[in-house]
Amino acid sequence: MTDQTRSTPEKSVAVYCASAMGARPQYKAVAEELGRSLAQHGVGLIYGGAKVGLMGAVADATLAAGGHVVGVIPHVLVDKEVAHEGITELHVTETMHTRKALMAGRANAFLVLPGGYGTFEEMFEVLAWQTLKIHSKPVVVLNIEGFYDKLLTFLDHCDEEGMMRGNRKILLVAETVEQALTLMGVA
């Protein structure tokens, strides 16, 4: 952990993304752009606490730009030596459920970058919570290089088939970092 005397930002965004870099260099480039932009806007980053993949890229870029980074990681992943020890705050939880609850509770909004099952699960959970009125925080997908195009098409299909009960539009879609920050109300 680094300097904890930094003041906690008024607004923070939970970012869900991969512990891998992915097949395209644009994924890492946008994760780094996001980190810099969060710091420049005085918005804190809350993320999964890893030092690898897109998670590590967004955390490192936020830190390099002078931003506040809160990582939340279950002990099972700390044991696999992926915890980022150089961030502002690192919280180690007993379970994934505790991790997700802590991240959601501290966030003002949720941003989804490219990822896999874990990213999708986190995104769908906060969307389900929003439909149940557990929170009313914005949930935004940053659709880098069309990564989420097919998922968005599928969700439109679910809506057309009457399965979304009018909730399809709660998942906001951004094409750029600045657009995502605006949609989340933090820029």
Short mmCIF file of C-alpha atoms in Angstrom, two decimals:
data_model
loop_
_atom_site.label_atom_id
_atom_site.label_comp_id
_atom_site.label_asym_id
_atom_site.label_seq_id
_atom_site.Cartn_x
_atom_site.Cartn_y
_atom_site.Cartn_z
CA MET A 1 0.00 0.00 0.00
CA THR A 2 1.13 3.49 -0.77
CA ASP A 3 0.47 6.86 0.85
CA GLN A 4 -2.88 6.68 2.63
CA THR A 5 -2.75 10.36 3.59
CA ARG A 6 -4.19 11.29 0.20
CA SER A 7 -7.71 12.52 0.59
CA THR A 8 -10.46 10.20 -0.54
CA PRO A 9 -12.18 11.55 -3.65
CA GLU A 10 -15.78 12.70 -3.42
CA LYS A 11 -16.72 10.42 -6.32
CA SER A 12 -15.46 6.95 -7.20
CA VAL A 13 -16.14 4.56 -10.05
CA ALA A 14 -16.07 0.77 -9.79
CA VAL A 15 -14.36 -0.55 -12.90
CA TYR A 16 -14.94 -4.16 -13.91
CA CYS A 17 -12.46 -5.59 -16.40
CA ALA A 18 -10.20 -8.49 -17.29
CA SER A 19 -7.17 -9.80 -15.48
CA ALA A 20 -5.85 -10.42 -19.02
CA MET A 21 -4.73 -7.85 -21.59
CA GLY A 22 -6.79 -9.34 -24.42
CA ALA A 23 -6.00 -9.76 -28.09
CA ARG A 24 -5.95 -6.08 -29.10
CA PRO A 25 -3.53 -3.40 -27.88
CA GLN A 26 -6.43 -0.91 -27.90
CA TYR A 27 -7.88 -2.54 -24.79
CA LYS A 28 -4.81 -1.67 -22.73
CA ALA A 29 -4.54 1.78 -24.32
CA VAL A 30 -8.13 2.65 -23.36
CA ALA A 31 -7.69 1.22 -19.85
CA GLU A 32 -4.68 3.50 -19.41
CA GLU A 33 -6.58 6.47 -20.87
CA LEU A 34 -9.39 5.77 -18.42
CA GLY A 35 -6.97 5.72 -15.48
CA ARG A 36 -5.45 9.05 -16.48
CA SER A 37 -8.90 10.60 -17.02
CA LEU A 38 -10.21 9.43 -13.66
CA ALA A 39 -7.23 11.03 -11.92
CA GLN A 40 -7.54 14.25 -13.95
CA HIS A 41 -11.21 14.55 -13.00
CA GLY A 42 -10.50 13.79 -9.33
CA VAL A 43 -12.51 10.57 -9.49
CA GLY A 44 -11.30 7.58 -7.49
CA LEU A 45 -10.89 4.13 -8.98
CA ILE A 46 -12.34 1.09 -7.23
CA TYR A 47 -11.38 -2.16 -8.88
CA GLY A 48 -10.58 -5.82 -8.29
CA GLY A 49 -7.17 -5.21 -6.74
CA ALA A 50 -4.99 -7.15 -9.20
CA LYS A 51 -1.69 -6.05 -10.69
CA VAL A 52 -2.23 -7.98 -13.93
CA GLY A 53 -4.16 -7.46 -17.15
CA LEU A 54 -6.49 -4.56 -17.80
CA MET A 55 -7.01 -4.30 -14.04
CA GLY A 56 -3.34 -3.57 -13.51
CA ALA A 57 -3.22 -1.21 -16.49
CA VAL A 58 -6.07 1.01 -15.28
CA ALA A 59 -4.72 1.03 -11.71
CA ASP A 60 -1.16 1.87 -12.74
CA ALA A 61 -2.32 4.67 -15.06
CA THR A 62 -4.53 6.15 -12.34
CA LEU A 63 -1.66 6.07 -9.85
CA ALA A 64 0.83 7.52 -12.35
CA ALA A 65 -1.53 10.47 -12.91
CA GLY A 66 -1.79 11.08 -9.15
CA GLY A 67 -5.17 9.40 -8.63
CA HIS A 68 -6.68 7.48 -5.74
CA VAL A 69 -6.92 3.69 -6.25
CA VAL A 70 -8.86 1.29 -4.05
CA GLY A 71 -8.39 -2.40 -4.73
CA VAL A 72 -10.68 -5.07 -3.32
CA ILE A 73 -9.44 -8.63 -3.68
CA PRO A 74 -10.43 -11.94 -2.08
CA HIS A 75 -7.66 -13.68 -0.15
CA VAL A 76 -7.69 -16.61 -2.59
CA LEU A 77 -6.30 -14.27 -5.27
CA VAL A 78 -3.81 -12.65 -2.90
CA ASP A 79 -2.52 -16.17 -2.29
CA LYS A 80 -1.94 -16.52 -6.05
CA GLU A 81 0.26 -13.41 -5.88
CA VAL A 82 -1.80 -11.16 -8.12
CA ALA A 83 -2.63 -8.46 -5.54
CA HIS A 84 -1.39 -4.98 -6.42
CA GLU A 85 0.62 -3.90 -3.38
CA GLY A 86 1.37 -0.38 -4.66
CA ILE A 87 -2.13 1.12 -4.60
CA THR A 88 -3.64 3.69 -2.27
CA GLU A 89 -5.84 1.18 -0.40
CA LEU A 90 -5.93 -2.60 -0.66
CA HIS A 91 -8.80 -4.44 1.00
CA VAL A 92 -8.55 -8.22 1.30
CA THR A 93 -11.90 -9.96 1.70
CA GLU A 94 -12.86 -13.49 2.68
CA THR A 95 -15.15 -14.08 -0.31
CA MET A 96 -16.00 -12.82 -3.77
CA HIS A 97 -19.43 -11.83 -2.46
CA THR A 98 -17.87 -9.59 0.17
CA ARG A 99 -15.57 -8.13 -2.47
CA LYS A 100 -18.45 -7.21 -4.77
CA ALA A 101 -20.55 -5.72 -1.97
CA LEU A 102 -17.66 -3.54 -0.78
CA MET A 103 -16.93 -2.32 -4.31
CA ALA A 104 -20.58 -1.57 -5.03
CA GLY A 105 -21.09 0.20 -1.72
CA ARG A 106 -18.18 2.59 -2.25
CA ALA A 107 -18.89 3.36 -5.92
CA ASN A 108 -20.95 6.20 -7.36
CA ALA A 109 -21.12 4.45 -10.74
CA PHE A 110 -20.01 1.28 -12.53
CA LEU A 111 -17.92 1.05 -15.70
CA VAL A 112 -17.37 -2.15 -17.65
CA LEU A 113 -14.32 -2.65 -19.87
CA PRO A 114 -13.60 -5.84 -21.86
CA GLY A 115 -13.45 -8.95 -19.73
CA GLY A 116 -14.58 -12.51 -19.28
CA TYR A 117 -16.94 -14.42 -17.00
CA GLY A 118 -16.01 -12.51 -13.85
CA THR A 119 -16.51 -9.14 -15.54
CA PHE A 120 -19.83 -10.24 -17.02
CA GLU A 121 -21.01 -11.60 -13.67
CA GLU A 122 -20.17 -8.34 -11.89
CA MET A 123 -21.90 -6.28 -14.58
CA PHE A 124 -25.06 -8.39 -14.58
CA GLU A 125 -25.21 -8.39 -10.79
CA VAL A 126 -25.21 -4.57 -10.52
CA LEU A 127 -27.74 -4.41 -13.37
CA ALA A 128 -30.00 -6.89 -11.53
CA TRP A 129 -29.60 -4.87 -8.34
CA GLN A 130 -30.63 -1.76 -10.24
CA THR A 131 -33.80 -3.43 -11.56
CA LEU A 132 -34.62 -4.43 -7.98
CA LYS A 133 -34.07 -0.81 -6.82
CA ILE A 134 -31.18 -1.83 -4.57
CA HIS A 135 -29.24 1.06 -6.14
CA SER A 136 -29.79 3.73 -8.79
CA LYS A 137 -26.18 4.22 -9.85
CA PRO A 138 -25.30 4.36 -13.57
CA VAL A 139 -23.92 1.21 -15.21
CA VAL A 140 -21.92 1.93 -18.36
CA VAL A 141 -20.23 -0.37 -20.87
CA LEU A 142 -17.20 1.13 -22.60
CA ASN A 143 -17.56 -0.65 -25.93
CA ILE A 144 -13.91 -0.64 -27.02
CA GLU A 145 -13.44 -1.76 -30.63
CA GLY A 146 -17.00 -3.14 -30.62
CA PHE A 147 -16.10 -5.68 -27.93
CA TYR A 148 -19.66 -5.72 -26.57
CA ASP A 149 -21.57 -5.39 -29.89
CA LYS A 150 -22.84 -8.98 -29.92
CA LEU A 151 -23.82 -8.90 -26.25
CA LEU A 152 -25.73 -5.65 -26.79
CA THR A 153 -27.50 -7.21 -29.79
CA PHE A 154 -28.44 -10.19 -27.62
CA LEU A 155 -29.78 -7.90 -24.88
CA ASP A 156 -31.86 -6.07 -27.51
CA HIS A 157 -33.22 -9.48 -28.57
CA CYS A 158 -34.10 -10.29 -24.94
CA ASP A 159 -35.93 -6.97 -24.72
CA GLU A 160 -37.81 -7.61 -27.98
CA GLU A 161 -38.84 -11.00 -26.61
CA GLY A 162 -40.35 -9.35 -23.53
CA MET A 163 -37.76 -10.59 -21.03
CA MET A 164 -36.31 -7.26 -19.90
CA ARG A 165 -39.53 -5.66 -18.60
CA GLY A 166 -38.46 -2.32 -20.02
CA ASN A 167 -35.06 -2.41 -18.29
CA ARG A 168 -32.84 -2.81 -21.36
CA LYS A 169 -31.89 0.87 -21.41
CA ILE A 170 -30.43 0.88 -17.89
CA LEU A 171 -27.20 -0.48 -19.40
CA LEU A 172 -25.65 2.64 -20.90
CA VAL A 173 -23.15 2.38 -23.75
CA ALA A 174 -20.16 4.64 -24.36
CA GLU A 175 -17.72 4.60 -27.24
CA THR A 176 -15.08 6.84 -25.61
CA VAL A 177 -13.67 7.41 -22.13
CA GLU A 178 -15.02 10.97 -21.99
CA GLN A 179 -18.48 9.80 -23.04
CA ALA A 180 -18.37 7.12 -20.32
CA LEU A 181 -17.40 9.66 -17.64
CA THR A 182 -20.23 11.94 -18.76
CA LEU A 183 -22.79 9.10 -18.73
CA MET A 184 -21.67 8.19 -15.20
CA GLY A 185 -22.02 11.81 -14.07
CA VAL A 186 -18.43 12.13 -12.89
CA ALA A 187 -16.96 14.41 -15.59
#
